[in-house]
mmCIF file of C-alpha atoms in Angstrom:
data_model
loop_
_atom_site.group_PDB
_atom_site.id
_atom_site.type_symbol
_atom_site.label_atom_id
_atom_site.label_comp_id
_atom_site.label_asym_id
_atom_site.label_seq_id
_atom_site.Cartn_x
_atom_site.Cartn_y
_atom_site.Cartn_z
ATOM 1 C CA MET R 255 26.267 63.789 0.014
ATOM 2 C CA ASN R 256 25.860 64.565 3.657
ATOM 3 C CA LYS R 257 28.733 63.714 5.843
ATOM 4 C CA ILE R 258 28.428 61.080 8.208
ATOM 5 C CA THR R 259 29.797 62.309 12.083
ATOM 6 C CA THR R 260 28.846 61.436 15.316
ATOM 7 C CA SER R 261 26.877 64.832 15.744
ATOM 8 C CA SER R 262 25.312 63.666 12.773
ATOM 9 C CA ALA R 263 23.965 60.645 14.205
ATOM 10 C CA ALA R 264 22.666 61.832 17.121
ATOM 11 C CA ALA R 265 20.607 64.955 15.871
ATOM 12 C CA GLN R 266 19.178 61.769 14.182
ATOM 13 C CA LEU R 267 18.289 60.429 17.249
ATOM 14 C CA GLU R 268 17.146 63.387 19.044
ATOM 15 C CA ARG R 269 15.022 63.904 16.023
ATOM 16 C CA MET R 270 13.695 60.423 16.172
ATOM 17 C CA TYR R 271 13.513 61.032 19.984
ATOM 18 C CA ASP R 272 11.068 63.784 19.501
ATOM 19 C CA ASP R 273 9.128 61.682 16.892
ATOM 20 C CA LEU R 274 8.499 59.403 19.505
ATOM 21 C CA ASN R 275 7.673 61.465 22.314
ATOM 22 C CA ASN R 276 4.890 62.976 20.537
ATOM 23 C CA ALA R 277 3.508 59.553 19.207
ATOM 24 C CA PHE R 278 3.902 57.735 22.096
ATOM 25 C CA PHE R 279 3.782 59.845 25.228
ATOM 26 C CA GLU R 280 2.031 62.971 24.308
ATOM 27 C CA GLY R 281 4.858 65.570 24.956
ATOM 28 C CA GLU R 282 4.932 64.122 28.379
ATOM 29 C CA LEU R 283 8.588 63.128 28.629
ATOM 30 C CA LEU R 284 10.097 66.899 29.333
ATOM 31 C CA PRO R 285 12.346 68.289 30.405
ATOM 32 C CA ASP R 286 14.430 66.365 27.915
ATOM 33 C CA VAL R 287 17.260 63.880 28.131
ATOM 34 C CA ILE R 288 20.980 64.009 26.881
ATOM 35 C CA ILE R 289 21.275 61.577 23.957
ATOM 36 C CA THR R 290 24.844 59.675 24.185
ATOM 37 C CA LEU R 291 26.558 57.339 21.582
ATOM 38 C CA LYS R 292 29.360 55.312 23.943
ATOM 39 C CA CYS R 293 30.062 51.984 23.470
ATOM 40 C CA THR R 294 27.919 50.353 26.015
ATOM 41 C CA LYS R 295 29.151 46.458 26.464
ATOM 42 C CA GLY R 296 26.153 43.774 26.734
ATOM 43 C CA ALA R 297 23.457 46.452 25.686
ATOM 44 C CA TYR R 298 21.673 47.889 23.244
ATOM 45 C CA GLY R 299 21.722 51.246 25.194
ATOM 46 C CA HIS R 300 20.703 52.478 28.943
ATOM 47 C CA PHE R 301 18.768 54.911 30.908
ATOM 48 C CA THR R 302 21.168 56.783 33.701
ATOM 49 C CA THR R 303 18.061 57.212 36.783
ATOM 50 C CA GLY R 304 20.374 59.605 38.239
ATOM 51 C CA GLN R 305 20.480 63.308 36.088
ATOM 52 C CA VAL R 306 24.202 62.551 35.478
ATOM 53 C CA TRP R 307 24.095 65.854 32.718
ATOM 54 C CA ARG R 308 25.183 69.305 34.057
ATOM 55 C CA VAL R 309 23.407 72.010 32.039
ATOM 56 C CA ASP R 310 24.117 75.179 34.716
ATOM 57 C CA GLU R 311 24.336 74.945 38.417
ATOM 58 C CA SER R 312 20.681 74.251 38.517
ATOM 59 C CA THR R 313 19.849 72.315 35.416
ATOM 60 C CA HIS R 314 20.897 68.667 35.423
ATOM 61 C CA LYS R 315 18.950 66.014 33.079
ATOM 62 C CA HIS R 316 19.270 62.332 32.227
ATOM 63 C CA GLU R 317 21.093 60.451 30.063
ATOM 64 C CA ILE R 318 19.946 58.006 27.578
ATOM 65 C CA ASN R 319 22.599 56.247 25.292
ATOM 66 C CA ILE R 320 22.272 54.360 22.471
ATOM 67 C CA SER R 321 25.418 52.089 22.242
ATOM 68 C CA SER R 322 27.928 53.126 19.305
ATOM 69 C CA ALA R 323 28.999 49.415 18.410
ATOM 70 C CA THR R 324 25.224 49.220 17.639
ATOM 71 C CA LEU R 325 24.248 51.682 15.394
ATOM 72 C CA ASP R 326 24.209 50.492 12.000
ATOM 73 C CA ARG R 327 21.226 47.982 12.869
ATOM 74 C CA PRO R 328 18.350 48.452 10.463
ATOM 75 C CA ILE R 329 16.687 51.672 12.184
ATOM 76 C CA LEU R 330 13.696 50.446 13.072
ATOM 77 C CA GLN R 331 15.756 47.957 15.700
ATOM 78 C CA THR R 332 17.694 51.113 16.531
ATOM 79 C CA ALA R 333 14.437 53.219 17.300
ATOM 80 C CA ALA R 334 12.657 50.004 19.231
ATOM 81 C CA THR R 335 15.769 50.428 21.513
ATOM 82 C CA LEU R 336 15.426 54.503 21.675
ATOM 83 C CA LEU R 337 11.920 53.606 22.290
ATOM 84 C CA HIS R 338 12.710 50.797 24.977
ATOM 85 C CA GLU R 339 14.958 53.329 26.738
ATOM 86 C CA MET R 340 12.327 56.084 26.806
ATOM 87 C CA VAL R 341 9.617 53.885 28.819
ATOM 88 C CA HIS R 342 12.187 53.893 31.097
ATOM 89 C CA PHE R 343 12.540 57.477 31.624
ATOM 90 C CA TYR R 344 8.897 57.398 31.580
ATOM 91 C CA CYS R 345 8.738 54.950 34.162
ATOM 92 C CA HIS R 346 10.878 57.018 36.528
ATOM 93 C CA ILE R 347 9.089 59.656 35.939
ATOM 94 C CA ASN R 348 5.960 58.254 36.937
ATOM 95 C CA ASN R 349 7.755 56.390 40.140
ATOM 96 C CA ILE R 350 6.811 53.234 38.654
ATOM 97 C CA ARG R 351 9.839 51.163 39.664
ATOM 98 C CA ASP R 352 9.922 48.566 36.442
ATOM 99 C CA THR R 353 13.177 46.945 37.292
ATOM 100 C CA SER R 354 15.222 45.014 40.207
ATOM 101 C CA ASN R 355 18.643 42.953 40.489
ATOM 102 C CA HIS R 356 20.125 46.434 40.168
ATOM 103 C CA GLY R 357 18.371 48.094 36.463
ATOM 104 C CA VAL R 358 18.761 44.224 35.066
ATOM 105 C CA TYR R 359 15.801 42.519 35.515
ATOM 106 C CA HIS R 360 12.475 44.146 33.386
ATOM 107 C CA ASN R 361 9.545 43.595 35.691
ATOM 108 C CA HIS R 362 5.767 42.919 34.596
ATOM 109 C CA LYS R 363 5.307 46.865 35.078
ATOM 110 C CA TYR R 364 8.070 47.289 32.654
ATOM 111 C CA LYS R 365 6.152 45.010 30.309
ATOM 112 C CA GLU R 366 3.175 47.076 30.932
ATOM 113 C CA ALA R 367 4.615 50.337 29.952
ATOM 114 C CA ALA R 368 6.199 48.569 27.241
ATOM 115 C CA LEU R 369 2.846 47.647 25.508
ATOM 116 C CA ASP R 370 1.122 50.738 26.224
ATOM 117 C CA HIS R 371 3.704 52.652 24.544
ATOM 118 C CA GLY R 372 4.815 51.025 21.069
ATOM 119 C CA LEU R 373 6.585 48.524 21.649
ATOM 120 C CA LEU R 374 6.616 44.201 22.061
ATOM 121 C CA VAL R 375 8.884 42.769 24.474
ATOM 122 C CA SER R 376 8.969 39.168 25.200
ATOM 123 C CA TYR R 377 10.970 36.877 28.730
ATOM 124 C CA VAL R 378 14.116 36.319 28.773
ATOM 125 C CA ASN R 379 15.767 34.214 32.114
ATOM 126 C CA HIS R 380 17.325 36.455 34.598
ATOM 127 C CA TYR R 381 16.907 39.854 32.716
ATOM 128 C CA GLY R 382 12.765 39.690 32.856
ATOM 129 C CA TRP R 383 10.857 41.484 30.394
ATOM 130 C CA THR R 384 13.989 42.825 28.324
ATOM 131 C CA ASN R 385 13.754 41.419 24.687
ATOM 132 C CA THR R 386 12.223 44.290 22.372
ATOM 133 C CA GLN R 387 10.327 44.611 18.840
ATOM 134 C CA PRO R 388 8.946 47.195 17.644
ATOM 135 C CA SER R 389 5.188 47.058 17.114
ATOM 136 C CA ASP R 390 3.502 47.883 13.704
ATOM 137 C CA VAL R 391 2.075 51.357 15.559
ATOM 138 C CA LEU R 392 6.046 51.901 15.317
ATOM 139 C CA ARG R 393 6.547 50.408 12.201
ATOM 140 C CA LEU R 394 4.031 52.465 10.892
ATOM 141 C CA LEU R 395 5.575 55.714 12.698
ATOM 142 C CA ALA R 396 8.937 54.811 10.807
ATOM 143 C CA VAL R 397 7.498 54.565 7.449
ATOM 144 C CA GLU R 398 5.779 57.957 8.007
ATOM 145 C CA LYS R 399 8.733 59.794 9.102
ATOM 146 C CA ALA R 400 11.336 58.457 6.887
ATOM 147 C CA TRP R 401 13.986 57.987 9.191
ATOM 148 C CA PRO R 402 17.304 57.167 7.378
ATOM 149 C CA GLN R 403 19.615 54.121 8.256
ATOM 150 C CA ILE R 404 22.598 55.161 10.367
ATOM 151 C CA LYS R 405 25.674 54.549 8.491
ATOM 152 C CA LEU R 406 28.069 54.565 11.218
ATOM 153 C CA VAL R 407 29.117 52.404 14.240
ATOM 154 C CA GLU R 408 31.783 51.981 16.583
ATOM 155 C CA ASP R 409 33.959 48.599 15.502
ATOM 156 C CA THR R 410 35.401 47.810 19.257
ATOM 157 C CA ARG R 411 37.373 44.461 17.499
ATOM 158 C CA ASN R 412 39.758 47.233 15.824
ATOM 159 C CA TYR R 413 41.143 48.369 19.182
ATOM 160 C CA PRO R 414 43.879 46.638 21.035
ATOM 161 C CA ALA R 415 42.901 44.254 23.800
ATOM 162 C CA TYR R 416 43.982 45.461 27.147
ATOM 163 C CA PRO R 417 43.234 43.886 30.477
ATOM 164 C CA SER R 418 41.098 46.405 32.529
ATOM 165 C CA SER R 419 41.854 47.747 36.309
ATOM 166 C CA THR R 420 38.405 49.301 36.721
ATOM 167 C CA ARG R 421 35.629 47.999 39.335
ATOM 168 C CA LYS R 422 32.027 49.465 38.589
ATOM 169 C CA TYR R 423 30.279 50.453 41.561
ATOM 170 C CA ILE R 424 26.108 51.397 41.186
ATOM 171 C CA CYS R 425 24.025 52.948 44.236
ATOM 172 C CA PRO R 426 20.782 50.668 44.713
ATOM 173 C CA GLN R 427 18.689 53.029 44.839
ATOM 174 C CA CYS R 428 19.011 55.335 42.641
ATOM 175 C CA GLY R 429 21.336 53.643 39.775
ATOM 176 C CA MET R 430 24.182 56.531 40.161
ATOM 177 C CA THR R 431 27.406 55.166 38.553
ATOM 178 C CA CYS R 432 30.956 55.459 39.120
ATOM 179 C CA ARG R 433 34.022 53.391 38.131
ATOM 180 C CA ALA R 434 37.947 52.882 40.205
ATOM 181 C CA THR R 435 40.664 51.354 39.591
ATOM 182 C CA LYS R 436 41.086 49.351 42.788
ATOM 183 C CA LYS R 437 38.971 47.925 45.284
ATOM 184 C CA VAL R 438 37.003 50.607 47.140
ATOM 185 C CA ASN R 439 34.143 51.023 49.791
ATOM 186 C CA LEU R 440 31.634 53.978 48.364
ATOM 187 C CA ILE R 441 28.626 55.523 49.550
ATOM 188 C CA CYS R 442 26.157 57.362 47.890
ATOM 189 C CA GLY R 443 25.602 61.225 48.867
ATOM 190 C CA ASP R 444 22.683 61.229 47.970
ATOM 191 C CA CYS R 445 20.827 58.285 49.369
ATOM 192 C CA LYS R 446 23.653 57.106 51.979
ATOM 193 C CA LEU R 447 24.119 53.562 51.022
ATOM 194 C CA PRO R 448 27.235 51.868 49.788
ATOM 195 C CA LEU R 449 27.390 51.110 46.414
ATOM 196 C CA LEU R 450 27.438 47.974 44.806
ATOM 197 C CA GLU R 451 30.296 46.364 42.467
ATOM 198 C CA VAL R 452 28.896 44.603 39.573
#
């Protein structure tokens, strides 16, 4: 029996990323992103528009996170979430403005890119074209690649409930985020814009 670890789950997501990149983007999504497993409150995953991971002084990479609290969903749903975030990456490197409202609202440009790259999306009030479902082509790819179910999930119900004293701030232009333990006035060093509290 294979040992079930976070590294094995991440490795599977990286293999799926490569399969999806080849099938739907002709291998265009390079340089690769760093795939992480962190609990994302209220979302199945996210893509960072800033290059938040440093490999060395001259190499930085974007992040695609798949929420560790949702890893045990059916593998086709996890694949659709990963592909959803890859579409954001595609839009980012092709200068397609696919969201507004600090990355929350998915506009018609996101819808078009998603439909062109193996996803079905439907409209949700206040969030736009964000409800994601796998297309028949994605279903066939999942069968062909025989992606196994990820049998690991972060059960956040078992954490003690502590009131959070942190605040999250985001740059309205590049999407860079940070947290602070009190209300502060911050400016993005790259964009020279005030960060917004979210």
